[in-house]
Short mmCIF file of C-alpha atoms in Angstrom, two decimals:
data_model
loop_
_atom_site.label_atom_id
_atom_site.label_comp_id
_atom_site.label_asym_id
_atom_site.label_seq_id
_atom_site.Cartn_x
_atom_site.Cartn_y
_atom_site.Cartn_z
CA UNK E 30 -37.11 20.85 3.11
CA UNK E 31 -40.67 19.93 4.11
CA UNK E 32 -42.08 15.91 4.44
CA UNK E 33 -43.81 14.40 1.56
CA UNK E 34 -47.03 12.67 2.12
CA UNK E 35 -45.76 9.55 -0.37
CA UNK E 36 -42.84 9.00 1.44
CA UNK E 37 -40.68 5.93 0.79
CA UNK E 38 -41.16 2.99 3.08
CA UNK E 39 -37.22 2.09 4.00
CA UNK E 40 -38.82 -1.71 5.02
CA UNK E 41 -40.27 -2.12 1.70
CA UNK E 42 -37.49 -1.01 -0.19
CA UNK E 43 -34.99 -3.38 1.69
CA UNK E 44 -37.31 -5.87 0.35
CA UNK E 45 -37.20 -4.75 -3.40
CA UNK E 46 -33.44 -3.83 -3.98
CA UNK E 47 -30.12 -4.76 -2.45
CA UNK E 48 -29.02 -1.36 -3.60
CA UNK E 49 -30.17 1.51 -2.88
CA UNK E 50 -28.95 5.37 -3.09
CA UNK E 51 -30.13 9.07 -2.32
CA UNK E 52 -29.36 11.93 -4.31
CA UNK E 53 -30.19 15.21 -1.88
CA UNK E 54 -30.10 18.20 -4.21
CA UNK E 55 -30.60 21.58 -3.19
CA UNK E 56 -30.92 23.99 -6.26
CA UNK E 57 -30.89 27.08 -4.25
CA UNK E 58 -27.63 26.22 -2.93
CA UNK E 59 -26.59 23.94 -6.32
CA UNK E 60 -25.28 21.55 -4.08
CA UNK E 61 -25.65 17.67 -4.34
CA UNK E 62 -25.09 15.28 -1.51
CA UNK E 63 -25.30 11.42 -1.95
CA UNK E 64 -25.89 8.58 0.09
CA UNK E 65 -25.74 4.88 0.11
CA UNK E 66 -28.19 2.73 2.93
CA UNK E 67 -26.54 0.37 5.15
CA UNK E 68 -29.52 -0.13 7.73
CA UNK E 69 -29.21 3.88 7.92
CA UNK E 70 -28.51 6.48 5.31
CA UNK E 71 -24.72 6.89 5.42
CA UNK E 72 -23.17 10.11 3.18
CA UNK E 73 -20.44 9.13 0.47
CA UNK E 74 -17.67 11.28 1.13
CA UNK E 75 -14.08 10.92 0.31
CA UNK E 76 -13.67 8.76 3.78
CA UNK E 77 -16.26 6.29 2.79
CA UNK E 78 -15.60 5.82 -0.85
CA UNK E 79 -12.00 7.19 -2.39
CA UNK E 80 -12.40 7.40 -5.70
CA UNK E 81 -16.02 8.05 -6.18
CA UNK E 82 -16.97 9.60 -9.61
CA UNK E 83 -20.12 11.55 -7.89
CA UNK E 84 -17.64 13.25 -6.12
CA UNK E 85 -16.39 15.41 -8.60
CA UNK E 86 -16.75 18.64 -8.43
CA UNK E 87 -19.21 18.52 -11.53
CA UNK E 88 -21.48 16.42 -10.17
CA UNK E 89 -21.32 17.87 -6.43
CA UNK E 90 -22.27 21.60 -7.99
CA UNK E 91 -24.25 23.05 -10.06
CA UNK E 92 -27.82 22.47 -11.88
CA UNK E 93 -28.67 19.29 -11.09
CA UNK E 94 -31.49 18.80 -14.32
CA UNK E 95 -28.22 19.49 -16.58
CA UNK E 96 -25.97 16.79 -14.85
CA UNK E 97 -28.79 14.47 -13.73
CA UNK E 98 -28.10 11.81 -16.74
CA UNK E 99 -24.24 11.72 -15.88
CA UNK E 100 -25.11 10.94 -12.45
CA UNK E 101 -27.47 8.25 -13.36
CA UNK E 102 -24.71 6.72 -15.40
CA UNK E 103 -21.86 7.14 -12.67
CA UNK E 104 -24.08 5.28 -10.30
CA UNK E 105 -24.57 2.54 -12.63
CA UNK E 106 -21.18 1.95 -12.84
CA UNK E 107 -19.81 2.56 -9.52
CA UNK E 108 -22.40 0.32 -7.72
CA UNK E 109 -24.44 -2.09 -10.38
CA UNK E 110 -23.62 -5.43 -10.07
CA UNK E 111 -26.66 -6.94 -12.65
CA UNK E 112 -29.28 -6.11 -10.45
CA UNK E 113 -31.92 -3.21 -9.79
CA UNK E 114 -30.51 -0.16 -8.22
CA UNK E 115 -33.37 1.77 -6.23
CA UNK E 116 -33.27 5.49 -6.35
CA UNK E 117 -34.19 7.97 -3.45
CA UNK E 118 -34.51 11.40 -4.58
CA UNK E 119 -35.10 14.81 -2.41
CA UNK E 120 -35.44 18.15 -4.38
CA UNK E 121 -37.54 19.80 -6.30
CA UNK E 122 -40.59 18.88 -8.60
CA UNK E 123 -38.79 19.72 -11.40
CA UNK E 124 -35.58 18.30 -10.72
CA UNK E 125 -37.61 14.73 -9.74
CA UNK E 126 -39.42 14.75 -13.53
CA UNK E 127 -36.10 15.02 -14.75
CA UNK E 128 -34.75 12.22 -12.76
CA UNK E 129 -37.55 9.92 -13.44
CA UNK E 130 -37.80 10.15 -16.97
CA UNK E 131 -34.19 9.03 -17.17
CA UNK E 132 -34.62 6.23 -14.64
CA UNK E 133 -38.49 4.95 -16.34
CA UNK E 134 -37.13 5.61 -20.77
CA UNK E 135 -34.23 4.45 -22.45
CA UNK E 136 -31.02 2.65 -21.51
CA UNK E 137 -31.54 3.14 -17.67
CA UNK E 138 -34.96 1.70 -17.14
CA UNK E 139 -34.19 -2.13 -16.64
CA UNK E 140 -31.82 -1.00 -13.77
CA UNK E 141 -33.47 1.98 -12.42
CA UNK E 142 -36.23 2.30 -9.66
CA UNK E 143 -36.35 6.05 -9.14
CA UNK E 144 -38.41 7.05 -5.78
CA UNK E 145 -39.50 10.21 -3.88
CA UNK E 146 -37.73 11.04 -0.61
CA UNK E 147 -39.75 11.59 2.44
CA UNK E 148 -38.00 15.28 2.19
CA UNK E 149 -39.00 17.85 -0.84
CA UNK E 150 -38.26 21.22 -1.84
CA UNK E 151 -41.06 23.60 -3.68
CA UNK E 152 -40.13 24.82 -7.18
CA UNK E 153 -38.55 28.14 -7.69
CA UNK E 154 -41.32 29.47 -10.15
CA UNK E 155 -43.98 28.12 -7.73
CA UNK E 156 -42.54 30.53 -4.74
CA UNK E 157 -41.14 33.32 -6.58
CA UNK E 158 -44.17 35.17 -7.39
CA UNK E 159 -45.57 35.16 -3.95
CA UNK E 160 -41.70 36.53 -2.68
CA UNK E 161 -41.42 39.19 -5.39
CA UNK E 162 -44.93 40.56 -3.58
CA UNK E 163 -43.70 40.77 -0.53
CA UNK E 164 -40.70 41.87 -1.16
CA UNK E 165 -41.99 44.96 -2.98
CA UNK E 166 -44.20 45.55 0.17
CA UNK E 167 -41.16 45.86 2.17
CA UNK E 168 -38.61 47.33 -0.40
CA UNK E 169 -39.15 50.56 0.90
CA UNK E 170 -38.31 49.99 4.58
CA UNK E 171 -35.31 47.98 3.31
CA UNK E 172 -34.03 50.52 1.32
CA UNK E 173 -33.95 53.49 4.08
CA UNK E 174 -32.73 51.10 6.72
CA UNK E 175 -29.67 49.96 4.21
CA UNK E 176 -29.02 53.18 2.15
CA UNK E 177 -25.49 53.27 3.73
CA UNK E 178 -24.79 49.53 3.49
CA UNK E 179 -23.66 48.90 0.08
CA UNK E 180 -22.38 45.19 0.09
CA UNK E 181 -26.39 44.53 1.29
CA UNK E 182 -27.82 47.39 -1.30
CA UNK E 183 -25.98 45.95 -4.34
CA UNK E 184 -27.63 41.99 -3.23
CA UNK E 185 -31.16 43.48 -2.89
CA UNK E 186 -30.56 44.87 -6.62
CA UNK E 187 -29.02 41.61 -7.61
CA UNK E 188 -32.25 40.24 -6.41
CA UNK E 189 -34.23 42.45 -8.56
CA UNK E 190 -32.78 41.63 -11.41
CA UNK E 191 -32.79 37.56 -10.89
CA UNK E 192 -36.82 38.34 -10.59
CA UNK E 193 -37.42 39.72 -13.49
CA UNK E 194 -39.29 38.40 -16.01
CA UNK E 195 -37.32 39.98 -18.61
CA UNK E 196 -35.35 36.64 -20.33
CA UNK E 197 -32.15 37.77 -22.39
CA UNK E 198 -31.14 35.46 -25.25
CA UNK E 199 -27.33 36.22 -26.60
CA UNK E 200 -26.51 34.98 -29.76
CA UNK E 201 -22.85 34.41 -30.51
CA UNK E 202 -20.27 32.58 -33.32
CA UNK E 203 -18.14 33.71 -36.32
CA UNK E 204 -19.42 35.88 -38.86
CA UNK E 205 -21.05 33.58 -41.46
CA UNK E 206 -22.32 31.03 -39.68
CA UNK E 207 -26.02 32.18 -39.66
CA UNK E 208 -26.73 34.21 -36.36
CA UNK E 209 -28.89 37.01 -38.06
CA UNK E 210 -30.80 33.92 -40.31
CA UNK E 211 -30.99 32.02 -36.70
CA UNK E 212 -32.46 35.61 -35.11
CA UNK E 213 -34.94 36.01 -38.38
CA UNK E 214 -36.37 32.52 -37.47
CA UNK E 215 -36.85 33.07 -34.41
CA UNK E 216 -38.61 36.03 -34.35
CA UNK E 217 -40.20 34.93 -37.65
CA UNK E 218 -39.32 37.96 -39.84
CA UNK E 219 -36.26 38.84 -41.96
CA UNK E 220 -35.10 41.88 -40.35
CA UNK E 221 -31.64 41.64 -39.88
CA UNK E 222 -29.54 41.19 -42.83
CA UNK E 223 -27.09 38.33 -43.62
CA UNK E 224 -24.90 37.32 -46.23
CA UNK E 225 -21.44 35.56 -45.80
CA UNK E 226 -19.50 38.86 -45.23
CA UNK E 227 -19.53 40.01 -41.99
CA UNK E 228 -23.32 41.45 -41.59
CA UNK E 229 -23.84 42.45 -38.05
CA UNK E 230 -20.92 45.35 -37.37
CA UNK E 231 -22.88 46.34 -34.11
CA UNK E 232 -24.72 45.05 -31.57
CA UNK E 233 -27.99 44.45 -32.16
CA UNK E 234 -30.88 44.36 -29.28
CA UNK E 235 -34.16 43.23 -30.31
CA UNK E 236 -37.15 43.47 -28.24
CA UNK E 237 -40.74 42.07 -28.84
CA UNK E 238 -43.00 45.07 -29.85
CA UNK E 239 -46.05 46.20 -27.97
CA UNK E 240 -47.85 46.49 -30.74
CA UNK E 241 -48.25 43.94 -34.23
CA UNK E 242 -48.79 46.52 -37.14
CA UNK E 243 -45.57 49.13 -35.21
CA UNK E 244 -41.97 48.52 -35.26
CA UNK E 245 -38.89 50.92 -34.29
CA UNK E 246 -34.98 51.48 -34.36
CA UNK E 247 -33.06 53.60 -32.49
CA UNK E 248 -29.60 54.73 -32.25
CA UNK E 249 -27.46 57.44 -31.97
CA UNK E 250 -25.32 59.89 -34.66
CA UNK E 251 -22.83 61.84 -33.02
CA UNK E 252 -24.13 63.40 -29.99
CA UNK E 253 -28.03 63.24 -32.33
CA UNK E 254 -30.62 60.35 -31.01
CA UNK E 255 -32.96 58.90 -33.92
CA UNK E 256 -36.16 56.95 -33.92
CA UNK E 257 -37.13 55.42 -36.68
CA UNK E 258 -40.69 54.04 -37.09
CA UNK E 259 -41.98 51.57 -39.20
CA UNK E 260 -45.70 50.48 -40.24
CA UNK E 261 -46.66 47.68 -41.99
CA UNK E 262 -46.11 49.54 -45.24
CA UNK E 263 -42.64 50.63 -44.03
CA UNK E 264 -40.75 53.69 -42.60
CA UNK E 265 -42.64 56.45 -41.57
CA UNK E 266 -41.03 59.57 -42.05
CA UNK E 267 -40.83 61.43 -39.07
CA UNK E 268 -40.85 65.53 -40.06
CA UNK E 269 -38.45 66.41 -37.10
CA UNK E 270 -35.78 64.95 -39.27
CA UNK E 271 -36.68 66.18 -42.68
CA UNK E 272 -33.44 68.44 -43.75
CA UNK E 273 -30.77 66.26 -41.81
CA UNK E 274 -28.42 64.90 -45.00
CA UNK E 275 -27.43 61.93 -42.70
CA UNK E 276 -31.52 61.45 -42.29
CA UNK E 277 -32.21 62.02 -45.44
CA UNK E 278 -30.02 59.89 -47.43
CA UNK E 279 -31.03 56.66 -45.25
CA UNK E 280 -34.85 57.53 -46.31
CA UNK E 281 -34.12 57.18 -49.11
CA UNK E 282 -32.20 53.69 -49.14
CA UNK E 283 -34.45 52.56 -46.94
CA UNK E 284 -37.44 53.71 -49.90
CA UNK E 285 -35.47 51.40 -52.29
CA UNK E 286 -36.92 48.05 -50.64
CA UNK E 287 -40.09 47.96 -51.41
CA UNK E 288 -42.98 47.95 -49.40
CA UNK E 289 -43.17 46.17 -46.45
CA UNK E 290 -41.88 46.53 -42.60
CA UNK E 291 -39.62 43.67 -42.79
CA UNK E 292 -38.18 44.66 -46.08
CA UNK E 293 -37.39 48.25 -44.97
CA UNK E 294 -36.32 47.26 -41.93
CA UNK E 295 -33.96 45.18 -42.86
CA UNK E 296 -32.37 47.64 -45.42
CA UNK E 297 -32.08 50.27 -43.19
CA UNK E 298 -30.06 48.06 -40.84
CA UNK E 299 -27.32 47.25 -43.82
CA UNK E 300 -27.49 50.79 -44.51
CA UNK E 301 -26.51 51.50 -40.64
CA UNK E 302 -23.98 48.65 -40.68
CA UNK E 303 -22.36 49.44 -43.84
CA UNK E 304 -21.60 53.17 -42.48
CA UNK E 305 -18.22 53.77 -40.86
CA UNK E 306 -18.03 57.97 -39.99
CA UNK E 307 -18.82 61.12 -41.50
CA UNK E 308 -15.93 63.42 -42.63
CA UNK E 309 -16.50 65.65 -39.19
CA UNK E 310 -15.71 62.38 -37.37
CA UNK E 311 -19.01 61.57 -36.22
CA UNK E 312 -20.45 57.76 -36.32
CA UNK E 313 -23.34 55.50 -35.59
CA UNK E 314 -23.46 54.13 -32.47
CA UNK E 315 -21.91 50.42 -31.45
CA UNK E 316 -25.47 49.53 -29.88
CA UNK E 317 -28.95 49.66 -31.90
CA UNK E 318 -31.86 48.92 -30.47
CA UNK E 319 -34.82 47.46 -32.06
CA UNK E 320 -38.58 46.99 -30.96
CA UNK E 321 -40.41 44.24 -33.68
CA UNK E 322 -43.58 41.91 -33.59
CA UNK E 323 -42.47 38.47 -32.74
CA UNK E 324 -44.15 35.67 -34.49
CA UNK E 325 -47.43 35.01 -33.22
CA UNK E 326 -47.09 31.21 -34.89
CA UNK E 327 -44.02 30.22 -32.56
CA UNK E 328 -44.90 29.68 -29.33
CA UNK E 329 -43.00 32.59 -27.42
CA UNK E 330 -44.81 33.20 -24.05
CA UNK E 331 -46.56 36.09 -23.62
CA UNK E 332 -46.05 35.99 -20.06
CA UNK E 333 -42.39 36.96 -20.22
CA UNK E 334 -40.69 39.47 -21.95
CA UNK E 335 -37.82 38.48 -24.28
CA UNK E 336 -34.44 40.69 -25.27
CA UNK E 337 -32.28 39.04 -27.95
CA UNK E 338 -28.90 40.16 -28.49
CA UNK E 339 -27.31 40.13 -32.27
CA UNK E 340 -23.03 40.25 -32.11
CA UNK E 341 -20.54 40.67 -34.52
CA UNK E 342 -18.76 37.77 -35.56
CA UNK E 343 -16.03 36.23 -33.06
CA UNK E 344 -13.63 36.39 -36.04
CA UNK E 345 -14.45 39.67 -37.47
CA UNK E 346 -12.97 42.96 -36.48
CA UNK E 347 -15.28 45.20 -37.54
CA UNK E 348 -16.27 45.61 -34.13
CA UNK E 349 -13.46 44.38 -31.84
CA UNK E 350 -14.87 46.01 -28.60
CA UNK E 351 -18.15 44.39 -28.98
CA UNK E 352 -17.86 42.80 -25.40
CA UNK E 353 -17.71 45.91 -23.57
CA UNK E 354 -20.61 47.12 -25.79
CA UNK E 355 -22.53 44.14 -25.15
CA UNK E 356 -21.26 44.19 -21.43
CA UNK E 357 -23.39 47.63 -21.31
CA UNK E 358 -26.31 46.94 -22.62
CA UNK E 359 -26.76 44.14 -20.71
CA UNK E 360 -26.36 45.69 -17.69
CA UNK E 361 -29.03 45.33 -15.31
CA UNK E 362 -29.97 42.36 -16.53
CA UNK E 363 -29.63 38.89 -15.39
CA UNK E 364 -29.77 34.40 -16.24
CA UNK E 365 -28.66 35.24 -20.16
CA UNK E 366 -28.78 32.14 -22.06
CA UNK E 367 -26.05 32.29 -24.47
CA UNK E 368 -26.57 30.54 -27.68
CA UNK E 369 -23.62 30.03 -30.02
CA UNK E 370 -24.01 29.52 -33.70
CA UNK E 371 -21.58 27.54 -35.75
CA UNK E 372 -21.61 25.36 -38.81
CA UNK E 373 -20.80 21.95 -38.64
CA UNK E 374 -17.56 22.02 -40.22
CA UNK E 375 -16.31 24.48 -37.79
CA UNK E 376 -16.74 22.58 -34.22
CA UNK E 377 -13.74 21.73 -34.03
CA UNK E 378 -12.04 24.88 -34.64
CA UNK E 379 -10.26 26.83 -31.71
CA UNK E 380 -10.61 30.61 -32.93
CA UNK E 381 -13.27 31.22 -30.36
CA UNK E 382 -11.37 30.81 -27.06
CA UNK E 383 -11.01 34.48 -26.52
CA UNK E 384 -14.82 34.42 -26.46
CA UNK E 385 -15.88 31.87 -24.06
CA UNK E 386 -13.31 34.40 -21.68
CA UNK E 387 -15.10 37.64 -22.49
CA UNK E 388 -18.60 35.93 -21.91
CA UNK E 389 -17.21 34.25 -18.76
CA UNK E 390 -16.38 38.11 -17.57
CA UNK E 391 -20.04 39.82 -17.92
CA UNK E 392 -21.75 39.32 -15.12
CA UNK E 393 -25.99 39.12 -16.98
CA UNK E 394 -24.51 35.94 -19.10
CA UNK E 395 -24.62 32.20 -17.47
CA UNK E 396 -22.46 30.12 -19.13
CA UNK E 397 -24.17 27.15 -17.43
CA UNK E 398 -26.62 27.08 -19.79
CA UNK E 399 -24.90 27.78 -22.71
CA UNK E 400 -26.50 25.92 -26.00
CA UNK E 401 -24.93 25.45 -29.75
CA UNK E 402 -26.94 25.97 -32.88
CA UNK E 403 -25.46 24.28 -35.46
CA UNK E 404 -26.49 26.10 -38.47
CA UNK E 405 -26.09 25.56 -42.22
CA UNK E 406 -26.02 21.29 -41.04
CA UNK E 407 -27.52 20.42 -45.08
CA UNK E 408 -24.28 20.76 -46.25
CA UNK E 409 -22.22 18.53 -44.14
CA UNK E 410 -23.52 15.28 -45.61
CA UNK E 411 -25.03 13.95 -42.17
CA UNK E 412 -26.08 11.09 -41.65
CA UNK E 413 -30.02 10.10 -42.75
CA UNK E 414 -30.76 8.53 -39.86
CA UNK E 415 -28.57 10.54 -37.01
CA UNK E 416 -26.22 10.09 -35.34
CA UNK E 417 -25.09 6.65 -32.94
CA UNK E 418 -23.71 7.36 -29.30
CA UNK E 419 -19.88 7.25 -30.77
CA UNK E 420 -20.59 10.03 -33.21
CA UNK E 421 -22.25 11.85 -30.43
CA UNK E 422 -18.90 11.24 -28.05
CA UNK E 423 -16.92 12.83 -30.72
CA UNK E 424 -18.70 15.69 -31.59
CA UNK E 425 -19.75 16.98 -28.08
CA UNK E 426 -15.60 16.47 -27.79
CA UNK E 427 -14.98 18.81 -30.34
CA UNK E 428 -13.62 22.29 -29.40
CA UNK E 429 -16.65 24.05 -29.60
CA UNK E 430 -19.03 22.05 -27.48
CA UNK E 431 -16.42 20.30 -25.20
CA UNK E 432 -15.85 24.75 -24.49
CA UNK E 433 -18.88 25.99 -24.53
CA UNK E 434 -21.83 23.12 -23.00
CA UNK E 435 -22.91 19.40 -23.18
CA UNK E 436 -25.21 20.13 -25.21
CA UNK E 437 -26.15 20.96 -29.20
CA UNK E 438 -29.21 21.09 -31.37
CA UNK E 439 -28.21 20.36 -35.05
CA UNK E 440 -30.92 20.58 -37.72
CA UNK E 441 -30.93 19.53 -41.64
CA UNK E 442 -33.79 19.06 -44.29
CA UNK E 443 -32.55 14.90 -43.13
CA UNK E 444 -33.53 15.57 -38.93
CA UNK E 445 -33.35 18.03 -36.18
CA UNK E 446 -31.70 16.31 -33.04
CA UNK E 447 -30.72 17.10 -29.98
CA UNK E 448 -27.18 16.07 -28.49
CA UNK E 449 -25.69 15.59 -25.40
CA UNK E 450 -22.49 13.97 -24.42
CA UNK E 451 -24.18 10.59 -23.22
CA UNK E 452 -27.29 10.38 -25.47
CA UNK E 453 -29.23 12.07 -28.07
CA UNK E 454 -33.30 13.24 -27.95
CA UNK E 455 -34.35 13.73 -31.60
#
């Protein structure tokens, strides 16, 4: 940690609140350390206060922006007696915003004074660029001085991977509860089909396309690799193919559509899912790649390249090894958010144990941050004017988020809100 010009002034402070404590949180480490003052800065451990809720393992590790509300609230309990409660904080930038707009909005502000430590850390972001330069500088002379050091080799291409600006999104949930329609908003075009049979008997990885008039599948048919290419007007034959029956045949379902890219694409994708293997035993492969224009009205960044991965449902067992599939193509990568889609009705249900263990075992997924989507919301009679804190308690209780995060965005024609286990941001 480095000093900060704005330090607090301890003398002042002892003047403004009788009670003050420091959250130290060091993201690179995910560790959080507390402190209460008594003339001096003494740590709260286990010795000095038994019992202590910040204690917990939760609140000790982890990513403190995702915890930071829970630890506002367990100090408010442990030591508020009625009066102000001043807040020293030393970490990063971004962890601080986060902090303070808990401690200066909503339920915590008449009890809060949030501060600056005299200690910071730099953002992440802010240093990583300037690392991942010299680091490639000075790859090379790494590499031949560690080539027979695996343990260090296999870190240096973990670091790679952390670096990389490539972000993977994997979407998850039964069949039926509106991944593909979730994945067709997002990338604002109707590519993938849906329906509520099972839909997606593959996996599906969709990448952002290089160029906004081109678009392209590929997969594999028996030990044959095929590239399909679309324009704007659809699929354009490719001649290397013309005479394959297999080829042939999805030409001309694909024809049947109509005339458009998204149209053509999308029916040559329920062409692909709907086929099973060819009398010689061949089959379609479990992983299809696809290249497509995003949306140029959402605001993806252009700055970072997106992969978004499409499963088969949870409950469906059209594709029961789709965890090893999706194990594979995500190798190399790293920091995948996983977003899990379910309707309303079904949070509570327990049928998707077995998945929260599979994701937990690939290593390019982090659970940590781990959203719900709760999809198809219009027809669960919600509430017009969202939900109050109980109803937020019971539903981030519920099998499925109490699982999976502490967190859920749940959208209707009524609202879109966001909820957490201790408040909700609409």
């Amino acid at each position: 940690m480095v000093s900060n010009p704005f330090f607090v002034d301890d003398a002042k402070v002892d003047r403004m609140a009788e009670v003050r404590i420091k959250i130290q949180s060091d993201p690179y480490q995910e560790k959080v350390r507390y402190y209460s003052w008594h003339g001096y800065w003494r740590e709260i451990t286990t010795s000095t206060n038994p019992g202590s809720g910040l204690l917990g393992e939760r609140l000790v590790r982890g990513f403190f922006p995702f915890k930071a509300e829970e630890i506002v609230e367990t100090i408010s309990k442990e030591f508020g007696d009625g009066g102000r409660i001043q807040l020293v904080f030393e970490g990063s930038d971004d962890e601080w915003q986060e902090l303070n707009a808990i401690c200066s909005e909503g339920p915590y502000a008449s009890s809060f004074d949030a501060q600056r430590g005299e200690c910071y850390l730099s953002n992440a972001r802010d240093v990583l660029p300037e690392i991942i330069e010299v680091f490639k500088e000075i790859q090379p002379l790494v590499d031949d001085a560690i080539s027979e050091r695996r343990k260090v080799s296999d870190k240096i291409a973990k670091f790679t991977d952390v670096s990389s600006d490539i972000i993977p999104l994997c979407v998850l949930g039964n069949y039926s509860a509106g991944k593909s329609t979730f994945i067709n908003a997002l990338i604002g075009m109707e590519i993938l089909p849906n329906g509520d049979e099972p839909v997606t008997a593959r996996v599906f990885q969709i990448k952002r396309s290089k160029d906004r008039d081109r678009a392209i599948i590929q997969f594999s048919f028996g030990d044959r690799h095929y590239l399909l290419r679309f324009d704007l007007d659809g699929l354009m034959v490719n001649r290397d193919f013309a005479g394959d029956p297999f080829y042939d045949d999805l030409v001309s379902k694909t024809a049947q559509a109509g005339t458009s890219m998204a149209a053509q694409m999308n029916s040559a994708l329920k062409t692909l899912n709907s086929y099973r293997q060819s009398e010689d035993g061949r089959r379609i492969s479990d992983l299809i790649s696809i290249e497509v224009p995003f949306s140029d009205t959402d605001p993806w960044p252009h700055d970072r390249e997106f992969v978004i991965f499409d499963t088969p449902g949870s409950n469906s067992a059209s594709n029961a090894d789709h965890a090893r599939v999706l194990r594979e193509a995500m190798e190399g990568l790293s920091n995948g958010l996983p977003i899990f889609v379910a309707e309303y009705s079904s949070l509570d249900s327990t049928d998707n144990k077995k998945l929260y263990q599979e994701i937990e075992q690939i290593p390019a997924i982090d659970e940590r941050f781990a959203m719900i989507v709760v999809n198809k919301a219009d027809s669960a009679d919600l509430p017009k004017g969202g939900f109050d804190d109980d109803e937020i308690g019971q539903i981030m209780h519920w099998s499925i988020p109490s699982t999976f995060t502490d967190k859920a965005f749940i959208s209707s024609h009524r609202f879109s809100v966001w909820v957490r286990r201790t408040r909700a941001n609409s």
